[in-house]
Amino acid sequence: MAGTAVSRMKLPRTVPQSAPTVVEHRDRVRPRREYQPPTPTHELAAALARKKWLILAFAVVGAFVAALAGLARPVMFEATSQLIIDPPARSSVAPGGSSAQDLIDSSIDDHITMLSSQGHLRRVAAALHDMEGANAAQGSPATGTPAPGPTPASIGSRAAQIVERLWPDSGQDAIDPDLKLLRNRMRIGQELRSRVISVAFADEDPVRAAKVANTFSQVYIDELAKRRQAEDRLELDRVVASLPTVQSDLVSATDRLEKYRLSHGAVDQGAADNAARERADLSQQISMSKADLEAMEARLQHIQDLRKQGAPIASLAEAMGTPDLADLAARQAKTPADTDLSARIDNEIQQGLASVETQVSTYRAQVKALEDRKNVLDVVVADTASRLSGLRALEPQVNLLTQRYNDLLSRQQDLTRRIAAPSAGVSILSPAWPPAKPQTLPPIFLVPPGMIAFALLGAAFVLVRTRFNRALRGEAETEAALRVPCIGLIPEPGKIVMRELRHLILDQPRSAYSRAVTSLLVSAAPNQARLRSPHTVLITSSLRHDGANELAWSLALAATRLGGPVLLIDLEPTHHQLTQEFVRQGGGAKAHRSFGDFIRNRCALEDAIVSVPGAGVDLMTVAPAEDLLELLARADSLECRDELQAEYSLVIINGPSGLAGPEARFLTSWADAILLAIRWNRTPRDIARGVLELLQRDGASSIPIGSVLTRVNLKRHAKYRFGDSGDLLLTRIP
C-alpha cells in the first residue's frame, strides 16, 4: 500500500518534465472558421428584427402615455391681438444707406424684444391685478387676471401640480407665479415680413385669454406713449432753455455785420464781377498788343539786316510791303543809269523804314497804356476783395444762427403738439376676441407622435444594449474573439433532472439536444469514436453557471451510445444537482470513496466510483474538504491518466469553474482535449479570453482546445442570422 502510494504521489520535481509533443493539425479538434463581421446595415436590421416585440411594446407604452398626457392637459384657447408699426418717415431713410424694409425689420425686432421684457411682463401683471381688484369692488367675478397664484388654475392641470411639487421653482418665478404664467403662455411674433406684430395668449377661459391679450397690447402702447411723452417734455425743456442763448448770438452777429457794412461801404457783387471781367479783358488786350509789338520789332530788325547786308531792292520791297518800291526796282533794272530813279528808290526806302518804326512806337505806347490801366484795376480789385471777404466772413454766421433759431422754434412747436397728443408709434390693428375653437389638439392626435417617439426610443435602447453587450453568441464570432475553434453549441435543456436528461439523449436521438451533444462528442473525441482508443476530455468554464455540468453529463450519457465504459470525474467541490441525483441512485453519498482517496492510493479505483446499473456511466467526485490544488500538485498525472484509460474508453473531467489559479496547469496535463463551456449570450468575452490564456500556459497550447456554446435559445439564435449549426438544429428530421 505504501509503495503504491509513493508511485502515485510524488514530491515536487526539481528537473522540469519534458514538453508534450505538439499536436499536428489533423489531431486538432478542427480548423478555425474565417470570420467576416456583419455589415452595419445587416447588424442594425437583425437587431431591430430580434427586438421587434420590445419596440412594439415601447410604441404601445408611448401611445398610452401620450393619451394620458392628452387627457391630463387642460383645453387651451388662444386669443390673438395684432399691433401695427408706423411706417418709417422718408427723412429717416438716408440715400445709399439702409432700405425702408431694413428699418422696419429693425423696428420690429426692437418692439418684440420690449414686449418680451421682464419689465413689461410686470406692468401687465400689475394692470391685470388692478383690473381684478376693480371687478371685485364692483361685485363681479374676477376674470381679468390670468390666474391667481395660490389657486390650482394658475398652475394648470393636476399633472402640472405634481411636476411643480417634484421640481419646485426658485427665484423670481416662485415669488410671482403670474410672471411665469405670462411668459409660458404668451406668444409674440411678426406676421410674415409686414409691419404687423401678433400678440397671442392661451388660457382655459377664452374670455380671459382675449382680455389678457388686449391688456398686454394696450399696456405696451400706453407705456410707450408715456415714455415718448416724457422724452418729448425733456427735449422741449432743453429747446426752451437754449432759445435765449441762440437768440443772443444771432443779435450779436447781426450787429457785427451791419457795423462792417456801414464802416466799409456796401459792396455790390455785380460791380466786383464787372471789375474782374474788365481786368480779364484788359489782360487779353495786353497780350495781343505785346504780340503785335514783337511782330513789328522782328520786321524792323529784318529790314535793317537786309540793308546792312546790301540785299536787292526787290527783297527790301517785299520785306517792307511797298509795291511802289518794287516797281521802281524793276524800272531801275531796265535803266540802271537813271539817277532820278535811284534817288526816288532811296526816298521810298527811307519812308518805308520810317513807317515801320512809327508802327513799332505806336504799339509800345499802346502796351504801356494798357499796363497802366491794369495796375489801376488791380488796386481796385484788391480793395473790393478785401471788403467782400470781411462781409462774407460775417454773413454765414448770421445765416447759420438764423437757421438754428428757426429750427428751434419749429422744434418747440412740434414738441408742444406731440406732448398735447402723444403717439406711441404703434397702434392696435385688430383687438383680440374670445376664440371659439380650442388651440390644443384632441388626445387622439397625440397618440401617433407618442408611438413614433417611444418606438424610436425603444429602437435606440435596443441598439445601445446590443452595442454594449459583449457576450458571445455565434460560432464564428466566438472563434474570432477567443482564437480557438468553436466545435458546436448545445440547446437550452431547461431545468431537468437526471432521468429526463437520460431520456432526452438516449431515447430521443432525433431531438435537437441529442443531435447537438452527439455531434459535439464525435468532434471532441474523434479517436474514441473511430479508432476505439481511450480518450480524456477536460471540461471547464469561465463562470459557475456557464453549463459545464450539464455539458459533462450530456457528453457522458451520449458516449454510452458509442459503446465502452465511460467515467465522469466531477471536481466541483459543491456538486451539481445532476451529480447529487446520480450519487443517490448509486447508493447514497457514503457508498463510495473520493477522488482524493484514489489519488493518494487509499482505495482501489472501483471503490472510488459510483455506478448505476444500466446507466453505462461511472462517477468519481472530490470531497468538499479536500484541497484540489494539493492533490493535483502531488499526483503523477500521466500514471493516473494511463490507469483510468486502461479501464475506460472515455474519461470526462468536469473541472472547477473560473480556473484562475494553478489548477489549470495541472488539469491540462490530464486531458487529450479541452472544452471551454461558454454560456450563450451571457458569458463576457473578456472573461472567457482570460480563462483561455490560463489554459494555454506552460505547454497547454499543444493540447487541442475548443469552445462550446451552452444553453442556446435556438429560436433567438436564429434571429441573429449567423448561419451556423444552430440553424441546422432547428430543422426537424422526418
XYZ file of C-alpha atoms in Angstrom, residues 228-628:
401
model
C -42.259 109.154 -25.609
C -44.239 111.951 -23.957
C -41.695 112.123 -21.137
C -38.853 112.178 -23.651
C -40.600 114.969 -25.623
C -41.009 117.008 -22.456
C -37.345 116.674 -21.598
C -36.404 117.686 -25.116
C -38.836 120.635 -25.025
C -37.223 121.833 -21.823
C -33.819 121.666 -23.495
C -35.137 123.572 -26.546
C -36.731 126.302 -24.410
C -33.546 126.617 -22.359
C -31.355 127.000 -25.487
C -33.590 129.556 -27.294
C -32.366 132.687 -25.393
C -28.717 131.805 -25.972
C -29.222 131.273 -29.705
C -31.250 134.494 -29.949
C -28.497 136.482 -28.188
C -25.833 135.053 -30.500
C -27.951 135.945 -33.539
C -28.366 139.579 -32.400
C -24.621 139.949 -31.810
C -23.742 138.510 -35.224
C -26.269 140.792 -36.975
C -24.835 143.874 -35.223
C -21.311 142.985 -36.319
C -22.447 142.550 -39.909
C -24.266 145.902 -40.062
C -21.342 147.739 -38.470
C -18.984 146.310 -41.068
C -21.253 147.377 -43.923
C -21.534 150.922 -42.578
C -17.787 151.258 -41.999
C -16.592 149.739 -45.306
C -19.460 150.713 -47.530
C -21.823 148.492 -49.382
C -20.056 146.365 -51.889
C -22.066 145.109 -54.826
C -21.175 141.703 -56.025
C -22.084 142.784 -59.578
C -19.566 145.657 -59.535
C -16.871 143.326 -58.283
C -17.699 140.929 -61.075
C -17.548 143.730 -63.684
C -14.131 144.860 -62.396
C -12.864 141.322 -62.561
C -14.286 140.898 -66.049
C -12.724 144.217 -67.206
C -9.368 143.161 -65.779
C -9.560 139.896 -67.641
C -10.363 141.700 -70.934
C -7.541 144.164 -70.335
C -5.103 141.311 -69.751
C -6.190 139.779 -73.048
C -5.685 143.097 -74.896
C -2.224 143.497 -73.363
C -1.277 140.035 -74.543
C -2.475 140.756 -78.083
C -0.685 144.144 -78.212
C 2.556 142.600 -77.000
C 2.280 140.000 -79.711
C 1.805 142.672 -82.407
C 4.712 144.670 -80.962
C 7.004 141.687 -81.109
C 5.967 141.037 -84.720
C 6.668 144.647 -85.784
C 10.012 144.709 -83.963
C 11.027 141.494 -85.697
C 10.012 143.013 -89.091
C 12.020 146.185 -88.415
C 15.054 144.142 -87.391
C 14.755 142.092 -90.582
C 14.637 145.172 -92.794
C 17.675 146.645 -91.051
C 19.592 143.393 -91.501
C 18.768 143.375 -95.233
C 20.107 146.931 -95.636
C 23.284 146.074 -93.757
C 23.799 143.044 -95.966
C 23.194 145.054 -99.168
C 20.245 142.988 -100.238
C 18.491 143.715 -103.578
C 15.792 146.371 -103.815
C 13.174 143.689 -104.519
C 13.924 141.918 -101.207
C 13.582 145.226 -99.323
C 10.313 145.996 -101.123
C 8.984 142.572 -100.174
C 10.067 142.962 -96.520
C 8.568 146.499 -96.269
C 5.437 145.540 -98.164
C 5.542 148.622 -100.547
C 4.520 147.860 -104.181
C 5.877 151.240 -105.399
C 9.377 150.315 -104.344
C 9.076 147.063 -106.233
C 8.051 148.984 -109.456
C 10.963 151.374 -109.065
C 13.321 148.456 -108.628
C 12.010 146.919 -111.852
C 12.463 150.152 -113.815
C 15.971 150.589 -112.451
C 16.829 147.169 -113.704
C 15.941 148.328 -117.200
C 17.686 151.739 -116.954
C 20.428 151.408 -114.413
C 21.981 154.774 -115.344
C 18.913 156.795 -114.343
C 19.952 158.859 -111.276
C 16.488 160.224 -110.592
C 15.151 156.768 -110.323
C 17.867 155.855 -107.790
C 17.025 158.920 -105.712
C 13.364 158.017 -105.740
C 14.249 154.458 -104.656
C 16.294 155.725 -101.696
C 13.460 158.072 -100.744
C 10.940 155.165 -100.789
C 13.215 153.032 -98.644
C 13.573 155.810 -96.075
C 9.807 156.365 -95.981
C 9.070 152.649 -95.613
C 11.604 152.257 -92.853
C 10.174 155.308 -91.028
C 6.651 153.909 -91.364
C 7.685 150.626 -89.738
C 9.447 152.438 -86.909
C 6.341 154.563 -86.351
C 4.158 151.415 -86.021
C 6.612 149.953 -83.507
C 6.454 153.122 -81.405
C 2.657 153.123 -81.585
C 2.439 149.516 -80.323
C 4.805 150.289 -77.491
C 2.742 153.237 -76.344
C -0.446 151.126 -76.541
C 1.074 148.340 -74.422
C 2.251 150.835 -71.798
C -1.188 152.450 -71.599
C -2.888 149.070 -71.176
C -0.467 148.043 -68.424
C -1.107 151.304 -66.554
C -4.852 150.638 -66.765
C -4.301 147.138 -65.494
C -2.348 148.373 -62.469
C -5.218 150.665 -61.571
C -7.719 147.817 -61.914
C -5.535 145.571 -59.728
C -5.706 148.112 -56.915
C -9.484 148.374 -57.299
C -9.951 144.616 -57.358
C -7.774 144.125 -54.245
C -9.785 146.671 -52.318
C -13.088 145.107 -53.417
C -11.891 141.623 -52.470
C -10.822 142.791 -49.027
C -14.239 144.285 -48.325
C -16.057 141.260 -49.718
C -14.014 138.801 -47.612
C -14.884 140.598 -44.407
C -18.536 140.737 -45.419
C -18.664 137.060 -46.370
C -16.999 136.104 -43.089
C -19.867 137.678 -41.140
C -22.834 136.733 -43.316
C -22.566 132.863 -42.841
C -22.551 133.266 -39.071
C -25.747 135.272 -39.276
C -27.316 132.761 -41.667
C -26.384 129.762 -39.502
C -27.673 131.361 -36.336
C -30.861 132.393 -38.100
C -31.408 128.824 -39.344
C -30.644 127.395 -35.891
C -33.084 129.794 -34.265
C -35.812 128.946 -36.771
C -35.216 125.189 -36.277
C -35.542 125.569 -32.528
C -38.798 127.461 -32.944
C -40.133 124.768 -35.288
C -38.976 122.014 -32.908
C -40.663 123.792 -30.000
C -43.948 123.933 -31.851
C -43.659 120.274 -32.935
C -42.855 119.082 -29.406
C -45.710 121.096 -27.963
C -48.086 119.465 -30.434
C -46.728 115.962 -29.695
C -46.980 116.454 -25.930
C -50.593 117.572 -26.303
C -51.395 114.490 -28.433
C -48.797 111.775 -27.589
C -48.284 108.936 -30.087
C -46.602 105.574 -29.378
C -45.711 104.787 -32.992
C -47.661 101.547 -32.523
C -51.393 101.050 -32.730
C -53.812 98.160 -32.333
C -54.733 96.864 -35.760
C -57.115 94.184 -34.559
C -58.134 93.566 -30.928
C -58.400 90.033 -29.588
C -61.794 88.325 -29.474
C -62.703 85.256 -27.396
C -61.828 82.250 -29.583
C -64.435 79.600 -30.304
C -62.093 76.716 -31.178
C -59.525 75.373 -28.716
C -55.860 75.537 -29.517
C -54.960 72.129 -28.093
C -55.405 69.106 -30.300
C -57.618 66.201 -29.194
C -55.773 63.450 -27.307
C -56.121 61.072 -30.254
C -53.776 63.247 -32.306
C -51.032 62.783 -29.704
C -51.111 59.002 -29.948
C -49.236 58.619 -33.304
C -46.405 61.009 -32.326
C -46.138 59.296 -28.952
C -45.967 55.872 -30.586
C -43.324 57.036 -33.051
C -41.253 58.764 -30.368
C -41.345 55.782 -27.996
C -40.704 53.357 -30.866
C -37.602 55.349 -31.756
C -36.653 55.366 -28.082
C -37.106 51.594 -27.951
C -35.028 51.136 -31.109
C -32.295 53.323 -29.620
C -32.455 51.311 -26.391
C -32.130 48.068 -28.355
C -29.208 49.365 -30.376
C -27.384 50.688 -27.315
C -27.968 47.455 -25.424
C -26.783 45.407 -28.398
C -23.774 47.657 -28.830
C -22.639 47.284 -25.223
C -23.460 43.576 -24.982
C -20.039 41.893 -25.069
C -21.386 38.359 -24.650
C -20.688 35.605 -27.164
C -23.442 34.192 -29.371
C -22.360 32.865 -32.798
C -19.810 30.169 -33.523
C -17.754 32.258 -35.950
C -17.937 35.243 -33.581
C -16.735 33.063 -30.688
C -13.813 31.737 -32.712
C -12.787 35.254 -33.748
C -12.961 36.505 -30.152
C -11.230 33.560 -28.436
C -8.933 32.443 -31.313
C -9.824 28.778 -30.733
C -12.293 26.630 -32.683
C -15.921 26.549 -31.587
C -16.906 22.938 -32.122
C -20.635 23.322 -31.529
C -23.474 24.621 -29.479
C -25.855 22.936 -27.043
C -29.544 23.973 -26.933
C -31.218 25.055 -23.712
C -32.320 21.833 -21.933
C -34.421 23.587 -19.349
C -34.495 22.719 -15.678
C -34.408 18.919 -15.882
C -33.327 16.033 -13.676
C -31.100 13.081 -14.424
C -33.893 10.813 -15.593
C -35.253 13.378 -18.021
C -31.742 14.173 -19.333
C -31.092 10.427 -19.931
C -34.438 10.112 -21.691
C -33.761 13.211 -23.841
C -30.334 11.994 -25.005
C -30.744 8.230 -25.251
C -34.439 7.738 -26.023
C -34.855 10.731 -28.380
C -31.842 10.572 -30.683
C -33.514 12.855 -33.264
C -34.124 15.688 -30.871
C -32.098 18.863 -31.290
C -30.405 18.426 -27.935
C -29.389 14.810 -28.582
C -28.076 15.625 -32.062
C -26.067 18.575 -30.753
C -24.492 16.579 -27.895
C -23.676 13.584 -30.099
C -22.110 15.782 -32.793
C -20.089 17.582 -30.141
C -18.881 14.244 -28.701
C -17.729 12.998 -32.088
C -15.859 16.283 -32.708
C -14.256 16.380 -29.250
C -13.255 12.678 -29.060
C -12.656 11.527 -32.656
C -10.234 8.757 -31.639
C -12.721 7.213 -29.263
C -15.457 7.337 -31.876
C -13.489 5.936 -34.817
C -10.437 4.071 -33.507
C -11.890 2.921 -30.169
C -8.803 4.295 -28.388
C -9.101 5.781 -24.880
C -9.644 9.495 -24.728
C -9.762 12.051 -21.906
C -11.726 15.279 -22.238
C -11.415 18.167 -19.778
C -14.497 20.365 -19.494
C -14.221 23.704 -17.769
C -15.995 27.047 -17.797
C -15.394 30.697 -17.064
C -18.188 31.078 -14.523
C -20.036 28.613 -12.358
C -23.373 28.808 -14.177
C -21.996 28.511 -17.716
C -23.428 24.989 -18.174
C -20.256 22.924 -17.759
C -22.025 20.355 -15.518
C -24.886 19.776 -17.984
C -22.323 19.540 -20.809
C -20.215 16.977 -18.949
C -23.189 14.754 -18.075
C -24.667 15.089 -21.572
C -21.369 14.006 -23.183
C -21.076 11.111 -20.724
C -24.606 9.873 -21.489
C -24.116 10.323 -25.232
C -20.826 8.402 -25.081
C -22.714 5.294 -23.895
C -24.206 5.094 -27.401
C -20.706 4.591 -28.831
C -20.024 1.625 -26.579
C -17.397 1.155 -23.952
C -17.279 2.247 -20.330
C -17.440 5.967 -19.556
C -16.081 7.689 -16.461
C -17.102 11.163 -15.321
C -14.815 12.850 -12.797
C -16.603 15.757 -11.098
C -14.023 18.046 -9.448
C -16.505 20.704 -8.362
C -16.410 20.994 -4.540
C -20.137 21.809 -4.429
C -21.671 19.187 -6.658
C -24.379 19.935 -9.186
C -27.931 18.602 -8.882
C -27.274 16.010 -11.605
C -24.244 14.688 -9.715
C -26.183 14.535 -6.449
C -29.014 12.601 -8.096
C -26.561 10.159 -9.667
C -24.883 9.585 -6.291
C -28.249 8.933 -4.635
C -29.199 6.464 -7.345
C -25.856 4.671 -6.850
C -26.384 4.095 -3.138
C -26.004 7.424 -1.392
C -23.146 9.735 -0.528
C -21.351 7.188 1.759
C -21.382 4.390 -0.764
C -18.082 5.403 -2.401
C -14.715 6.929 -1.738
C -13.479 10.230 -3.207
C -11.099 11.314 -5.951
C -8.564 12.245 -3.271
C -8.599 8.708 -1.870
C -7.857 7.314 -5.331
C -5.000 9.799 -5.891
C -3.481 9.030 -2.503
C -3.913 5.276 -3.189
C -6.105 4.847 -0.176
C -8.551 2.786 -2.177
C -8.863 0.932 -5.418
C -10.393 2.506 -8.496
C -13.618 0.540 -8.242
C -14.080 1.738 -4.655
C -13.789 5.444 -5.648
C -16.523 5.364 -8.267
C -20.289 5.333 -8.125
C -22.099 3.292 -10.717
C -25.796 2.991 -11.511
C -26.835 -0.345 -13.008
C -27.925 0.093 -16.635
C -26.661 3.695 -16.900
C -23.302 2.918 -18.533
C -21.614 5.832 -16.734
C -19.370 5.742 -13.670
C -18.831 8.774 -11.439
C -15.885 9.887 -9.358
C -16.162 13.014 -7.202
C -13.919 15.067 -4.949
C -14.773 15.552 -1.293
C -15.694 19.125 -0.297
C -12.987 19.190 2.412
C -10.167 18.091 0.108
C -7.662 20.566 -1.323
C -7.777 20.004 -5.074
